[in-house]
Amino acid sequence: MTEGLCPFFKDAFVLKPPKMSSLTIKMIMLVIATVCGVYICSVCLKQISNQTKSSIEVIGRPGIICETNNLNYPYLHYPQPETFSRAECAGNPVRFFVIITMQRSGSGWFETLLNSHVNVSSNGEIFSVMDRRDNVSSIIRTLDKVYNLDWFNSASKNECSAAVGLKWMLNQGLMDYPEEIVEYFNRRGVSAVFLFRRNLLRRLISVLANSFDRHAKILNGTHKSHVHSLEEAETLSKYKPLINSTSLLSSLKETEFTMAQALTYFNSTRHITLYYEDLIKNRTKLADVQDFLGIPHMNLTSRQVKIHKGHLREHIKNWIDVNKTLNGTAYEKFLQLDY
Ligand SMILES: *[C@@H]1O[C@H](CO)[C@@H](O)[C@H](O)[C@H]1NC(C)=O
Ligand SMILES: *[C@@H]1O[C@H](CO)[C@@H](O)[C@H](O)[C@H]1NC(C)=O
Ligand SMILES: *[C@@H]1O[C@H](CO)[C@@H](O)[C@H](O)[C@H]1NC(C)=O
Ligand SMILES: *[C@@H]1O[C@H](CO)[C@@H](O)[C@H](O)[C@H]1NC(C)=O
Ligand SMILES: *[C@@H]1O[C@H](CO)[C@@H](O)[C@H](O)[C@H]1NC(C)=O
Ligand SMILES: *[C@@H]1O[C@H](CO)[C@@H](O)[C@H](O)[C@H]1NC(C)=O
Ligand SMILES: *[C@@H]1O[C@H](CO)[C@@H](O)[C@H](O)[C@H]1NC(C)=O
Ligand SMILES: *[C@@H]1O[C@H](CO)[C@@H](O)[C@H](O)[C@H]1NC(C)=O
Ligand SMILES: *[C@@H]1O[C@H](CO)[C@@H](O)[C@H](O)[C@H]1NC(C)=O
């Protein structure tokens, strides 16, 4: 889960042949030690040149980087916002995160849960605005502003944020510049929270229904992607989309492929992978998330109400057709009631 800090070290062990003389082993250990030393130094030098407080921390704990893959440094930051002073919380470290997800995967709900924490500022889908992701330099400028705590919206906790981040959809520039963005995440110590949905058929229904409502505006003439009452949820779920069974399999495959590709691109970034269904079924997963973000445990709450509940046959116009299309395929499980 938290790979990437000491790649040389790990690979050296993977490549180790079964039998070796003790001299060879000693030589290998020497090489490893040298490589790690150089690596630590380069990290320290980079930090010193950045004049951040965290560099002081690492100097105080030399060698720790190669002992464990799961350490706090370089994930602790002491941002100095240009727009305000962190006041009494200036000495509290801040972690940087990004929620990597797709539309209609529960990330709106998940983000309201996170933002109910007194020390979390998750700034929403900021890359939905085109000119923030025109090119890689506008992306980096935007990220710098967020992680420097200079980004403001209703989620900002300002002084006492202990974790700051945003929600980033795979189709909002993230997959267009993977190398530069991975480099940025790893250089700045950004942790990734992947949030996906296991049941991609349910996600598809939500995508179609949401896109229908964008024009139909079922709720009193306004389009809502998320609702706060059972009545609204019930009204929205009355619409049953017709699913194109000709393109269904290839569309599910494509979504699955995109998710796998994102996991591959960002595999060297410190990350945790979450599934919406697991969060719904098991609230203790939220404690894992808080541990991952290094924030004190709190009971997280959201006012959002789930829209499509119950069996899928109630939510698809051409259910028999869809059932037949997925019968006997790898996606057959999506037909079952899974939570
Ligand atoms: C990147 O996009 C921004 C905003 O649209 C623009 O001002 C800038 O000139 C672009 N930079 C490059 C290198 O294309
Ligand atoms: C969380 O926020 C509270 C209230 O603003 C603050 O007192 C506390 O120090 C913060 N905790 C962390 C870990 O930043
Ligand atoms: C619908 O809109 C009307 C007029 O704007 C408003 O009075 C009413 O409260 C709304 N109803 C709901 C359910 O939002
Ligand atoms: C269904 O998908 C097929 C294959 O992608 C496409 O050719 C066809 O036009 C689609 N039908 C509708 C009604 O959108
Ligand atoms: C990520 O890297 C780990 C360790 O190198 C590997 O086991 C895993 O299969 C990789 N995952 C993906 C999705 O590439
Ligand atoms: C719920 O999640 C926690 C933490 O991930 C795990 O230890 C526990 O086994 C899960 N419980 C169930 C019933 O799946
Ligand atoms: C969360 O709520 C449960 C029950 O409502 C309570 O027992 C627990 O102490 C709370 N935990 C925190 C960290 O507030
Ligand atoms: C489902 O597939 C099985 C074989 O895989 C077949 O015997 C059965 O008739 C199929 N059912 C439907 C409803 O198509
Ligand atoms: C799909 O169709 C088959 C055959 O008609 C039926 O036995 C099965 O219950 C259906 N699956 C679901 C999940 O409704």
CSV table of N, CA and C in Angstrom, one decimal, residues 197-283:
chain,number,residue,atom,x,y,z
A,197,ARG,N,-16.2,1.8,-7.5
A,197,ARG,CA,-17.4,1.1,-7.3
A,197,ARG,C,-17.2,-0.3,-7.8
A,198,ARG,N,-17.6,-1.3,-7.0
A,198,ARG,CA,-17.4,-2.7,-7.5
A,198,ARG,C,-18.5,-3.0,-8.5
A,199,ASN,N,-19.8,-2.6,-8.3
A,199,ASN,CA,-20.8,-3.0,-9.2
A,199,ASN,C,-21.0,-1.9,-10.3
A,200,LEU,N,-20.3,-2.1,-11.4
A,200,LEU,CA,-20.3,-1.1,-12.5
A,200,LEU,C,-21.6,-1.0,-13.2
A,201,LEU,N,-22.5,-2.0,-13.0
A,201,LEU,CA,-23.8,-1.8,-13.7
A,201,LEU,C,-24.6,-0.8,-12.9
A,202,ARG,N,-24.5,-0.9,-11.5
A,202,ARG,CA,-25.2,0.1,-10.7
A,202,ARG,C,-24.7,1.5,-11.0
A,203,ARG,N,-23.4,1.6,-11.2
A,203,ARG,CA,-22.8,2.9,-11.5
A,203,ARG,C,-23.4,3.4,-12.8
A,204,LEU,N,-23.5,2.5,-13.8
A,204,LEU,CA,-24.0,2.9,-15.1
A,204,LEU,C,-25.4,3.4,-15.0
A,205,ILE,N,-26.2,2.7,-14.2
A,205,ILE,CA,-27.6,3.2,-14.0
A,205,ILE,C,-27.6,4.6,-13.5
A,206,SER,N,-26.7,4.8,-12.5
A,206,SER,CA,-26.7,6.1,-11.9
A,206,SER,C,-26.2,7.2,-12.9
A,207,VAL,N,-25.2,6.8,-13.7
A,207,VAL,CA,-24.8,7.8,-14.8
A,207,VAL,C,-25.9,8.1,-15.7
A,208,LEU,N,-26.7,7.1,-16.2
A,208,LEU,CA,-27.7,7.4,-17.1
A,208,LEU,C,-28.9,8.2,-16.5
A,209,ALA,N,-29.2,7.8,-15.2
A,209,ALA,CA,-30.3,8.6,-14.6
A,209,ALA,C,-29.9,10.0,-14.3
A,210,ASN,N,-28.6,10.2,-13.9
A,210,ASN,CA,-28.2,11.6,-13.6
A,210,ASN,C,-28.1,12.4,-14.9
A,211,SER,N,-27.7,11.8,-16.0
A,211,SER,CA,-27.6,12.5,-17.2
A,211,SER,C,-29.1,12.8,-17.7
A,212,PHE,N,-30.0,11.9,-17.5
A,212,PHE,CA,-31.4,12.2,-17.9
A,212,PHE,C,-31.9,13.4,-17.1
A,213,ASP,N,-31.6,13.4,-15.8
A,213,ASP,CA,-32.2,14.4,-14.9
A,213,ASP,C,-31.6,15.8,-15.2
A,214,ARG,N,-30.4,15.8,-15.8
A,214,ARG,CA,-29.7,17.0,-16.1
A,214,ARG,C,-30.6,17.9,-17.0
A,215,HIS,N,-31.4,17.2,-17.9
A,215,HIS,CA,-32.3,17.9,-18.8
A,215,HIS,C,-33.8,17.9,-18.2
A,216,ALA,N,-34.2,16.7,-17.7
A,216,ALA,CA,-35.5,16.6,-17.2
A,216,ALA,C,-35.8,17.4,-15.9
A,217,LYS,N,-34.8,17.5,-15.1
A,217,LYS,CA,-34.9,18.3,-13.8
A,217,LYS,C,-36.2,17.9,-13.1
A,218,ILE,N,-36.2,16.6,-12.7
A,218,ILE,CA,-37.4,16.0,-12.1
A,218,ILE,C,-37.8,16.7,-10.8
A,219,LEU,N,-36.8,17.1,-10.0
A,219,LEU,CA,-37.1,17.7,-8.7
A,219,LEU,C,-37.5,19.2,-8.8
A,220,ASN,N,-38.7,19.4,-9.0
A,220,ASN,CA,-39.2,20.8,-9.0
A,220,ASN,C,-38.4,21.7,-9.9
A,221,GLY,N,-38.0,21.2,-11.0
A,221,GLY,CA,-37.3,22.0,-12.0
A,221,GLY,C,-35.8,22.3,-11.8
A,222,THR,N,-35.3,21.6,-10.8
A,222,THR,CA,-33.8,21.7,-10.6
A,222,THR,C,-33.1,20.4,-10.7
A,223,HIS,N,-31.9,20.4,-11.3
A,223,HIS,CA,-31.2,19.1,-11.4
A,223,HIS,C,-30.4,18.9,-10.2
A,224,LYS,N,-30.6,17.7,-9.6
A,224,LYS,CA,-29.8,17.4,-8.4
A,224,LYS,C,-29.0,16.1,-8.6
A,225,SER,N,-27.7,16.1,-8.4
A,225,SER,CA,-26.9,14.9,-8.4
A,225,SER,C,-26.9,14.2,-7.1
A,226,HIS,N,-27.1,14.9,-6.0
A,226,HIS,CA,-27.2,14.3,-4.7
A,226,HIS,C,-28.4,14.8,-4.0
A,227,VAL,N,-29.0,14.0,-3.1
A,227,VAL,CA,-30.2,14.5,-2.4
A,227,VAL,C,-30.0,14.2,-0.9
A,228,HIS,N,-30.9,15.0,-0.2
A,228,HIS,CA,-30.8,14.9,1.3
A,228,HIS,C,-32.1,14.4,1.9
A,229,SER,N,-33.0,13.9,1.1
A,229,SER,CA,-34.2,13.4,1.7
A,229,SER,C,-34.7,12.1,1.0
A,230,LEU,N,-35.4,11.2,1.7
A,230,LEU,CA,-35.9,10.0,1.1
A,230,LEU,C,-36.9,10.3,0.0
A,231,GLU,N,-37.7,11.3,0.2
A,231,GLU,CA,-38.7,11.7,-0.8
A,231,GLU,C,-38.0,12.0,-2.2
A,232,GLU,N,-37.0,12.9,-2.1
A,232,GLU,CA,-36.2,13.2,-3.3
A,232,GLU,C,-35.6,12.0,-3.9
A,233,ALA,N,-35.0,11.1,-3.1
A,233,ALA,CA,-34.4,9.9,-3.6
A,233,ALA,C,-35.4,9.1,-4.3
A,234,GLU,N,-36.5,8.9,-3.7
A,234,GLU,CA,-37.6,8.1,-4.3
A,234,GLU,C,-38.0,8.7,-5.7
A,235,THR,N,-38.2,10.0,-5.7
A,235,THR,CA,-38.7,10.6,-6.9
A,235,THR,C,-37.6,10.4,-8.0
A,236,LEU,N,-36.4,10.6,-7.7
A,236,LEU,CA,-35.3,10.5,-8.7
A,236,LEU,C,-35.2,9.1,-9.2
A,237,SER,N,-35.4,8.1,-8.3
A,237,SER,CA,-35.2,6.7,-8.7
A,237,SER,C,-36.4,6.1,-9.5
A,238,LYS,N,-37.4,6.9,-9.7
A,238,LYS,CA,-38.6,6.5,-10.5
A,238,LYS,C,-38.2,6.3,-11.9
A,239,TYR,N,-37.3,7.1,-12.4
A,239,TYR,CA,-36.9,7.0,-13.8
A,239,TYR,C,-36.0,5.8,-14.0
A,240,LYS,N,-36.5,4.9,-14.9
A,240,LYS,CA,-35.8,3.7,-15.2
A,240,LYS,C,-35.1,3.8,-16.6
A,241,PRO,N,-33.8,3.8,-16.6
A,241,PRO,CA,-33.1,4.0,-17.9
A,241,PRO,C,-33.2,2.7,-18.7
A,242,LEU,N,-33.1,2.9,-20.0
A,242,LEU,CA,-33.0,1.8,-21.0
A,242,LEU,C,-31.5,1.6,-21.3
A,243,ILE,N,-31.1,0.4,-21.0
A,243,ILE,CA,-29.6,0.2,-21.2
A,243,ILE,C,-29.4,-0.5,-22.6
A,244,ASN,N,-28.4,0.1,-23.3
A,244,ASN,CA,-28.1,-0.4,-24.6
A,244,ASN,C,-27.3,-1.7,-24.4
A,245,SER,N,-28.1,-2.8,-24.7
A,245,SER,CA,-27.4,-4.1,-24.4
A,245,SER,C,-26.4,-4.5,-25.4
A,246,THR,N,-26.4,-3.8,-26.6
A,246,THR,CA,-25.3,-4.1,-27.6
A,246,THR,C,-24.0,-3.6,-27.1
A,247,SER,N,-24.0,-2.5,-26.5
A,247,SER,CA,-22.7,-1.9,-26.1
A,247,SER,C,-22.4,-2.1,-24.6
A,248,LEU,N,-23.3,-2.8,-23.9
A,248,LEU,CA,-23.2,-3.0,-22.4
A,248,LEU,C,-21.8,-3.6,-22.0
A,249,LEU,N,-21.5,-4.8,-22.7
A,249,LEU,CA,-20.3,-5.5,-22.3
A,249,LEU,C,-19.1,-4.7,-22.5
A,250,SER,N,-19.0,-4.1,-23.7
A,250,SER,CA,-17.8,-3.3,-24.0
A,250,SER,C,-17.7,-2.1,-23.1
A,251,SER,N,-18.8,-1.5,-22.7
A,251,SER,CA,-18.7,-0.3,-21.9
A,251,SER,C,-18.3,-0.7,-20.5
A,252,LEU,N,-18.8,-1.9,-20.0
A,252,LEU,CA,-18.3,-2.3,-18.6
A,252,LEU,C,-16.8,-2.6,-18.7
A,253,LYS,N,-16.4,-3.3,-19.8
A,253,LYS,CA,-15.0,-3.6,-19.9
A,253,LYS,C,-14.1,-2.4,-19.9
A,254,GLU,N,-14.6,-1.4,-20.7
A,254,GLU,CA,-13.8,-0.1,-20.8
A,254,GLU,C,-13.7,0.5,-19.4
A,255,THR,N,-14.7,0.6,-18.7
A,255,THR,CA,-14.7,1.2,-17.3
A,255,THR,C,-13.7,0.5,-16.4
A,256,GLU,N,-13.8,-0.9,-16.5
A,256,GLU,CA,-12.9,-1.7,-15.7
A,256,GLU,C,-11.4,-1.4,-16.1
A,257,PHE,N,-11.2,-1.3,-17.4
A,257,PHE,CA,-9.8,-1.1,-17.9
A,257,PHE,C,-9.3,0.3,-17.4
A,258,THR,N,-10.1,1.3,-17.5
A,258,THR,CA,-9.7,2.6,-17.0
A,258,THR,C,-9.3,2.6,-15.6
A,259,MET,N,-10.1,1.9,-14.8
A,259,MET,CA,-9.8,1.8,-13.3
A,259,MET,C,-8.5,1.1,-13.1
A,260,ALA,N,-8.3,0.0,-13.8
A,260,ALA,CA,-7.0,-0.7,-13.7
A,260,ALA,C,-5.8,0.1,-14.1
A,261,GLN,N,-6.0,0.9,-15.2
A,261,GLN,CA,-5.0,1.7,-15.7
A,261,GLN,C,-4.6,2.8,-14.7
A,262,ALA,N,-5.6,3.4,-14.0
A,262,ALA,CA,-5.3,4.4,-13.0
A,262,ALA,C,-4.5,3.8,-11.9
A,263,LEU,N,-4.9,2.6,-11.4
A,263,LEU,CA,-4.1,1.9,-10.3
A,263,LEU,C,-2.7,1.7,-10.8
A,264,THR,N,-2.5,1.3,-12.0
A,264,THR,CA,-1.1,1.1,-12.5
A,264,THR,C,-0.3,2.4,-12.6
A,265,TYR,N,-0.9,3.4,-13.1
A,265,TYR,CA,-0.2,4.7,-13.2
A,265,TYR,C,0.3,5.2,-11.9
A,266,PHE,N,-0.6,5.1,-10.9
A,266,PHE,CA,-0.3,5.8,-9.6
A,266,PHE,C,0.1,4.7,-8.5
A,267,ASN,N,0.6,3.6,-9.0
A,267,ASN,CA,1.0,2.5,-8.1
A,267,ASN,C,2.1,2.9,-7.2
A,268,SER,N,3.0,3.8,-7.7
A,268,SER,CA,4.2,4.2,-6.9
A,268,SER,C,3.9,5.3,-5.9
A,269,THR,N,2.6,5.8,-6.0
A,269,THR,CA,2.2,6.9,-5.0
A,269,THR,C,1.6,6.1,-3.8
A,270,ARG,N,1.9,6.7,-2.6
A,270,ARG,CA,1.3,6.1,-1.4
A,270,ARG,C,-0.2,6.1,-1.6
A,271,HIS,N,-0.9,5.0,-1.4
A,271,HIS,CA,-2.3,5.0,-1.7
A,271,HIS,C,-3.1,3.9,-0.9
A,272,ILE,N,-4.4,4.1,-0.9
A,272,ILE,CA,-5.3,3.2,-0.3
A,272,ILE,C,-6.4,3.0,-1.3
A,273,THR,N,-6.9,1.8,-1.5
A,273,THR,CA,-8.0,1.6,-2.5
A,273,THR,C,-9.3,1.3,-1.8
A,274,LEU,N,-10.3,2.0,-2.0
A,274,LEU,CA,-11.6,1.8,-1.3
A,274,LEU,C,-12.7,1.5,-2.4
A,275,TYR,N,-13.7,0.8,-1.9
A,275,TYR,CA,-14.8,0.5,-2.8
A,275,TYR,C,-16.1,1.0,-2.0
A,276,TYR,N,-16.9,1.7,-2.8
A,276,TYR,CA,-18.1,2.3,-2.2
A,276,TYR,C,-18.9,1.2,-1.5
A,277,GLU,N,-19.1,0.1,-2.1
A,277,GLU,CA,-19.9,-1.0,-1.4
A,277,GLU,C,-19.4,-1.3,-0.1
A,278,ASP,N,-18.0,-1.4,0.0
A,278,ASP,CA,-17.4,-1.8,1.3
A,278,ASP,C,-17.7,-0.7,2.4
A,279,LEU,N,-17.6,0.6,1.9
A,279,LEU,CA,-17.9,1.7,2.9
A,279,LEU,C,-19.3,1.6,3.4
A,280,ILE,N,-20.2,1.3,2.5
A,280,ILE,CA,-21.6,1.3,2.8
A,280,ILE,C,-21.9,0.2,3.9
A,281,LYS,N,-21.2,-1.0,3.6
A,281,LYS,CA,-21.5,-2.2,4.4
A,281,LYS,C,-20.8,-2.1,5.7
A,282,ASN,N,-19.6,-1.5,5.7
A,282,ASN,CA,-18.7,-1.6,6.9
A,282,ASN,C,-18.2,-0.2,7.2
A,283,ARG,N,-18.8,0.4,8.2
A,283,ARG,CA,-18.4,1.8,8.6
A,283,ARG,C,-17.0,1.9,9.2
